[in-house]
């Protein structure tokens, strides 16, 4: 290529990058991170290659030495995966993102990179069940102790902190009761003790809540849920400051739970419609929560969009909408909850969430069945509780289906 043309192309590339630099969320969701190849493709290409060519033996040596920046092997870097990482980092407002093979791999990689034997973690007791297992069973085995606390009680977090505390970990809103943890307050507490606040932002996504802007240090995602949005692929991502992300990347490259390029591509396309979907999920869920709140046969509805929910004001402060997941207790015991679920004909009986299709599940006998009855009681998961992850169907049709459930009580 002649030097003038090369110069022109470099300037064009730079101008494009500048145009995106100050772009707003919706623009970043559609265009963030995309790199054009010489083929002129409009959509993002999927690079299904395990390794990459070098121009010469000398370049191979320089790549391996890290003197020449470029691709070597897809456990290390892959252009499709990097496009997804750059796009989600832009949406969360983080310096760098590291994609992983699942949400759990994102949490594990964060812990392995940032904790060592003798360190202590304070974790919300209302986190994803497998996250509890990871801390209790596996991190414990390597000398990392975890104290579980009531997520909404600041004093509990405060009194759980020790001199060895390195990490505070939470999900907000929680699953399934939509408990809201105060991100700015807990970030301040963490920093006061030289610890990091890690937020699992799975339920809101950056479309509704940006934990880093609220003071958190690191965000983790199960991309399997709303980032995909249509129940197709398993994956995860960690977002945060370059310094910590390099550590996470180091673990990932050695341990191997990297994201496949195909899954990265599915998530990339998912991000393009993220805000539209999150707003539609939230609007449908709010309507259903308000309607359920008025129905005979319903004891209590748990959704932060309802003014009587204890986290309502805090959710309004740190989220732009209340999300797609709600829960409610029916009158009676487990048999009533099961009758309700079995009477539905439209919604899907499955434990997944973050899908265009509405899902319904009985937490006590599925997602939370590994807890003892006492632990469930303490966590507020009663036998008559039902969780609905509201999808994108017409809300009147979902309502009619839940009416079938109500009629069966
Ligand atoms: C599903 C989920 C996870 C785990 O993600 P996987 O992709 O299934 O590994 C972690 N946190 C939350 C809040 C989840 O809902």
XYZ file of C-alpha atoms and ligand atoms in Angstrom:
424
model
C 0.000 0.000 0.000
C 1.432 3.422 -0.825
C 2.273 5.684 2.079
C -0.382 8.337 1.272
C -3.192 5.816 1.213
C -1.956 4.242 4.410
C -1.855 7.660 6.060
C -5.399 8.456 4.842
C -6.747 5.188 6.210
C -5.081 5.701 9.576
C -6.645 9.161 9.820
C -10.073 7.808 8.906
C -9.769 5.088 11.552
C -8.786 7.638 14.163
C -11.685 9.925 13.211
C -14.092 6.989 13.537
C -12.727 6.166 16.987
C -13.127 9.813 18.040
C -16.744 9.853 16.832
C -17.486 6.889 19.106
C -15.555 8.149 22.099
C -18.259 10.458 23.399
C -21.177 8.485 21.989
C -24.161 7.648 24.153
C -25.207 4.184 25.373
C -27.504 3.335 22.448
C -24.814 4.187 19.926
C -22.132 2.233 21.802
C -24.481 -0.756 22.032
C -24.719 -0.876 18.238
C -21.247 0.244 17.149
C -18.845 -0.091 20.104
C -15.735 -2.176 19.563
C -16.271 -3.015 15.917
C -13.113 -3.364 13.829
C -13.433 -3.526 10.028
C -11.505 -6.059 7.987
C -10.561 -5.514 4.342
C -13.654 -7.460 3.228
C -15.978 -4.504 3.817
C -18.418 -6.478 5.965
C -21.154 -4.446 7.681
C -22.009 -6.915 10.464
C -19.348 -8.151 12.875
C -17.484 -11.190 11.509
C -17.052 -14.412 13.511
C -13.396 -15.433 13.615
C -13.520 -19.200 13.999
C -9.820 -19.819 14.193
C -7.805 -21.361 16.981
C -4.468 -19.845 15.918
C -3.050 -17.023 13.774
C -0.364 -16.688 11.112
C 2.875 -14.756 11.508
C 4.659 -12.990 8.629
C 8.001 -14.438 9.613
C 9.911 -16.326 12.261
C 11.055 -12.992 13.665
C 7.453 -11.757 13.974
C 6.446 -15.019 15.689
C 9.224 -14.482 18.208
C 8.188 -10.855 18.756
C 4.525 -11.840 19.250
C 5.482 -14.452 21.821
C 7.748 -11.979 23.573
C 4.920 -9.423 23.662
C 6.972 -6.876 21.663
C 4.641 -7.092 18.669
C 0.997 -6.727 19.660
C -1.287 -9.097 17.784
C -3.134 -12.387 17.862
C -1.364 -15.604 18.730
C -3.966 -18.148 19.817
C -7.691 -17.933 20.596
C -7.299 -18.863 24.262
C -5.347 -15.584 24.439
C -7.199 -13.272 22.051
C -9.855 -13.516 19.377
C -11.126 -10.524 17.364
C -14.835 -11.394 17.775
C -14.420 -11.895 21.499
C -12.470 -8.633 21.731
C -15.243 -6.739 19.930
C -17.727 -8.041 22.516
C -15.337 -7.089 25.349
C -14.807 -3.571 24.005
C -18.538 -3.031 23.483
C -19.629 -4.207 26.951
C -16.760 -2.264 28.578
C -18.046 0.882 26.841
C -21.618 0.208 27.999
C -20.584 -0.358 31.626
C -18.225 2.620 31.506
C -15.231 0.434 32.437
C -11.647 0.593 31.198
C -11.429 -3.019 30.113
C -13.541 -6.169 29.902
C -12.560 -9.824 29.948
C -15.031 -12.320 28.458
C -15.401 -15.791 29.969
C -17.080 -19.088 29.101
C -19.920 -18.564 31.630
C -21.098 -16.229 34.354
C -19.594 -18.545 36.955
C -16.248 -18.469 35.111
C -16.403 -14.662 35.324
C -16.864 -14.818 39.113
C -14.249 -17.574 39.546
C -11.692 -15.705 37.404
C -12.246 -12.523 39.407
C -11.669 -14.401 42.674
C -8.649 -16.346 41.431
C -7.033 -13.208 40.067
C -7.656 -10.901 43.008
C -7.682 -13.117 46.126
C -5.099 -15.245 47.852
C -5.027 -17.648 50.767
C -5.784 -15.847 54.030
C -8.029 -13.234 52.403
C -11.598 -12.640 53.537
C -14.727 -11.889 51.485
C -17.998 -10.333 52.616
C -20.817 -11.511 50.355
C -24.528 -10.799 50.197
C -26.433 -13.912 51.254
C -28.911 -13.201 48.418
C -26.629 -14.099 45.526
C -26.934 -16.737 42.812
C -26.896 -20.192 44.469
C -23.794 -21.409 42.633
C -21.910 -18.279 43.726
C -22.539 -19.344 47.337
C -21.198 -22.834 46.532
C -18.127 -21.329 44.845
C -17.246 -19.265 47.918
C -18.253 -21.834 50.543
C -16.917 -25.005 49.030
C -14.116 -24.067 46.643
C -12.636 -20.711 47.656
C -12.725 -22.027 51.229
C -10.576 -24.988 50.155
C -7.863 -22.530 49.101
C -7.956 -20.566 52.332
C -10.357 -17.764 51.381
C -13.039 -17.277 54.047
C -16.442 -15.759 53.253
C -18.958 -14.141 55.584
C -22.520 -13.910 54.234
C -24.604 -10.904 55.213
C -28.077 -9.424 54.823
C -27.654 -7.335 51.633
C -29.935 -4.483 52.665
C -28.458 -3.983 56.158
C -25.430 -1.688 56.010
C -24.483 -2.480 59.644
C -24.182 -6.189 58.793
C -21.649 -5.440 56.046
C -19.817 -3.079 58.372
C -19.507 -5.521 61.257
C -18.497 -8.413 58.969
C -15.385 -6.605 57.741
C -12.010 -7.833 59.067
C -8.466 -6.622 58.572
C -8.095 -9.340 55.903
C -11.234 -8.372 53.935
C -10.300 -7.810 50.282
C -13.629 -8.101 48.481
C -17.282 -7.196 48.977
C -19.595 -9.061 46.592
C -23.276 -8.430 45.855
C -26.147 -8.685 43.382
C -28.772 -5.986 43.197
C -31.697 -6.433 42.683
C -31.447 -9.887 44.231
C -33.055 -13.071 42.978
C -35.975 -13.664 43.538
C -37.094 -11.079 46.135
C -35.612 -7.969 44.469
C -33.760 -6.835 47.592
C -31.839 -3.665 46.747
C -28.293 -3.162 48.078
C -26.900 0.364 48.326
C -24.033 0.413 45.810
C -22.575 3.879 46.674
C -22.639 3.211 50.433
C -21.061 -0.232 50.102
C -18.447 1.071 47.652
C -17.466 3.719 50.205
C -17.294 1.076 52.946
C -15.130 -1.189 50.804
C -12.721 1.619 49.924
C -12.460 2.738 53.525
C -11.023 -0.732 54.214
C -8.906 -0.954 51.035
C -11.225 -3.627 49.659
C -12.911 -3.852 46.247
C -16.653 -3.866 45.605
C -17.712 -6.415 42.974
C -21.284 -6.179 41.652
C -23.046 -8.928 39.697
C -25.101 -6.705 37.355
C -26.961 -9.570 35.704
C -30.502 -8.465 36.592
C -30.251 -4.827 35.480
C -27.508 -4.847 32.837
C -25.823 -1.513 32.012
C -29.044 -0.454 30.269
C -30.695 0.045 33.685
C -27.823 0.347 36.174
C -24.127 1.197 35.889
C -22.430 0.052 39.100
C -19.021 1.502 38.157
C -20.494 5.014 37.908
C -22.073 4.397 41.348
C -18.663 3.628 42.872
C -18.214 -0.134 42.413
C -14.789 -1.334 41.255
C -15.685 -4.378 39.207
C -18.825 -5.632 37.449
C -19.445 -9.293 36.589
C -22.126 -10.660 34.279
C -23.731 -13.870 33.315
C -24.099 -12.935 29.633
C -26.330 -16.003 29.412
C -29.243 -13.913 30.677
C -30.206 -10.471 29.363
C -27.022 -9.723 27.376
C -27.960 -12.598 25.071
C -31.635 -11.977 25.731
C -32.955 -14.899 23.746
C -31.761 -17.930 25.684
C -29.184 -19.185 23.168
C -25.685 -19.185 24.642
C -23.789 -19.478 27.928
C -21.096 -16.895 28.672
C -19.861 -14.238 31.053
C -17.749 -11.128 31.349
C -15.790 -9.145 33.964
C -15.427 -5.348 33.607
C -13.203 -2.997 35.583
C -9.941 -1.029 35.783
C -7.110 -2.062 33.466
C -4.853 -3.049 36.360
C -7.259 -5.621 37.809
C -8.478 -6.773 34.391
C -4.917 -7.637 33.382
C -4.804 -9.934 36.438
C -8.125 -11.534 35.452
C -6.870 -11.947 31.881
C -3.695 -13.547 33.209
C -5.732 -16.132 35.107
C -7.981 -16.749 32.111
C -5.045 -17.321 29.755
C -3.525 -19.841 32.141
C -6.720 -21.562 33.245
C -8.618 -21.494 29.950
C -12.308 -20.636 30.545
C -12.391 -18.247 27.577
C -15.498 -17.344 25.589
C -16.059 -18.963 22.195
C -16.132 -16.553 19.219
C -19.589 -17.775 18.206
C -21.057 -17.048 21.645
C -19.302 -13.665 21.664
C -20.977 -12.868 18.346
C -24.428 -13.830 19.676
C -23.889 -11.554 22.702
C -22.689 -8.723 20.439
C -25.917 -8.879 18.481
C -27.826 -9.117 21.777
C -26.242 -5.887 23.021
C -27.592 -3.986 20.005
C -31.151 -4.332 21.306
C -30.312 -4.382 25.029
C -31.903 -1.104 26.130
C -35.045 -1.608 24.072
C -35.466 -5.088 25.511
C -34.710 -4.072 29.115
C -37.270 -1.288 28.916
C -39.880 -3.635 27.466
C -39.123 -6.342 30.087
C -39.411 -3.687 32.807
C -42.662 -2.195 31.471
C -44.298 -5.628 31.223
C -43.048 -6.643 34.694
C -44.290 -3.419 36.293
C -47.773 -3.875 34.793
C -47.934 -7.488 35.947
C -46.648 -6.658 39.441
C -49.287 -3.936 39.843
C -52.007 -6.290 38.605
C -50.899 -9.234 40.789
C -50.798 -6.896 43.784
C -54.589 -6.455 43.416
C -55.527 -10.116 42.986
C -57.200 -12.340 45.533
C -55.059 -15.418 46.154
C -51.817 -13.412 46.101
C -50.321 -12.803 49.571
C -47.443 -10.545 48.592
C -45.677 -9.319 45.459
C -41.910 -8.693 45.472
C -40.927 -6.133 42.833
C -38.933 -2.972 43.518
C -41.205 -1.006 41.182
C -44.033 -1.250 43.718
C -44.060 1.684 46.166
C -44.541 -0.675 49.154
C -41.356 -2.625 48.343
C -38.703 -1.722 50.980
C -36.102 -1.101 48.249
C -38.336 1.085 46.057
C -36.644 4.436 46.707
C -33.102 3.063 46.522
C -33.929 1.267 43.264
C -35.234 4.562 41.869
C -31.969 6.237 42.897
C -29.614 3.734 41.281
C -31.633 2.171 38.442
C -33.496 3.710 35.504
C -36.180 0.970 35.574
C -36.965 -2.001 37.805
C -36.082 -4.942 35.560
C -37.945 -8.003 34.345
C -37.984 -10.345 37.346
C -40.771 -10.439 39.940
C -41.866 -12.892 42.606
C -45.052 -13.433 44.559
C -46.484 -15.619 47.285
C -49.791 -17.340 46.745
C -52.156 -18.225 49.572
C -51.571 -21.789 50.763
C -48.458 -23.932 50.730
C -46.178 -25.536 48.161
C -49.066 -27.527 46.652
C -50.871 -24.252 45.815
C -47.759 -22.797 44.175
C -47.314 -25.956 42.106
C -51.034 -25.931 41.092
C -50.620 -22.295 39.978
C -47.548 -23.150 37.866
C -49.084 -26.303 36.374
C -52.216 -24.413 35.280
C -50.275 -22.035 33.009
C -50.332 -22.779 29.269
C -48.226 -20.018 27.698
C -45.263 -19.249 29.944
C -42.336 -21.695 30.168
C -41.660 -23.723 33.308
C -37.893 -23.311 33.475
C -35.362 -21.763 35.830
C -33.677 -19.577 33.213
C -34.303 -15.846 32.981
C -33.445 -12.943 30.721
C -35.230 -14.476 27.744
C -37.797 -13.019 25.335
C -40.018 -15.878 26.544
C -41.594 -15.494 29.999
C -40.450 -18.159 32.467
C -42.006 -19.349 35.728
C -40.395 -21.360 38.518
C -40.921 -22.472 42.131
C -37.657 -21.326 43.826
C -37.962 -23.405 47.029
C -37.961 -26.713 45.113
C -35.583 -25.707 42.277
C -33.158 -22.749 42.305
C -33.030 -22.624 46.109
C -33.552 -26.333 46.892
C -29.937 -26.750 48.023
C -30.560 -24.466 51.008
C -31.849 -26.061 54.213
C -35.454 -25.143 55.207
C -33.958 -22.864 57.906
C -31.697 -21.107 55.402
C -34.626 -20.637 53.013
C -36.725 -19.251 55.835
C -33.970 -16.803 56.742
C -33.621 -15.744 53.100
C -37.382 -15.205 52.797
C -37.905 -17.990 50.225
C -41.223 -19.485 51.342
C -42.844 -22.641 49.945
C -45.641 -20.571 48.391
C -43.262 -18.282 46.481
C -43.276 -18.216 42.652
C -40.776 -16.344 40.462
C -41.687 -14.994 37.048
C -39.025 -13.635 34.676
C -41.252 -11.539 32.476
C -40.599 -11.805 28.740
C -41.503 -9.746 25.701
C -44.893 -11.302 24.851
C -47.975 -9.054 24.907
C -48.557 -8.311 28.567
C -52.294 -9.087 28.255
C -51.471 -12.625 27.149
C -49.085 -13.145 30.081
C -51.740 -11.772 32.418
C -54.360 -14.157 30.994
C -51.950 -17.039 31.580
C -51.250 -16.065 35.194
C -55.033 -15.766 35.600
C -55.185 -19.503 34.750
C -52.791 -20.035 37.637
C -54.877 -17.902 39.988
C -58.032 -19.800 39.018
C -56.360 -23.086 39.986
C -55.605 -21.973 43.578
C -27.114 -17.264 36.006
C -26.421 -16.388 36.938
C -25.058 -16.550 37.218
C -24.248 -17.685 36.620
O -24.105 -17.544 35.251
P -23.851 -18.768 34.254
O -23.752 -18.085 32.924
O -25.016 -19.699 34.379
O -22.588 -19.406 34.672
C -24.447 -15.649 38.063
N -25.140 -14.652 38.631
C -26.458 -14.464 38.399
C -27.169 -13.339 39.059
C -27.139 -15.324 37.552
O -28.457 -15.156 37.351
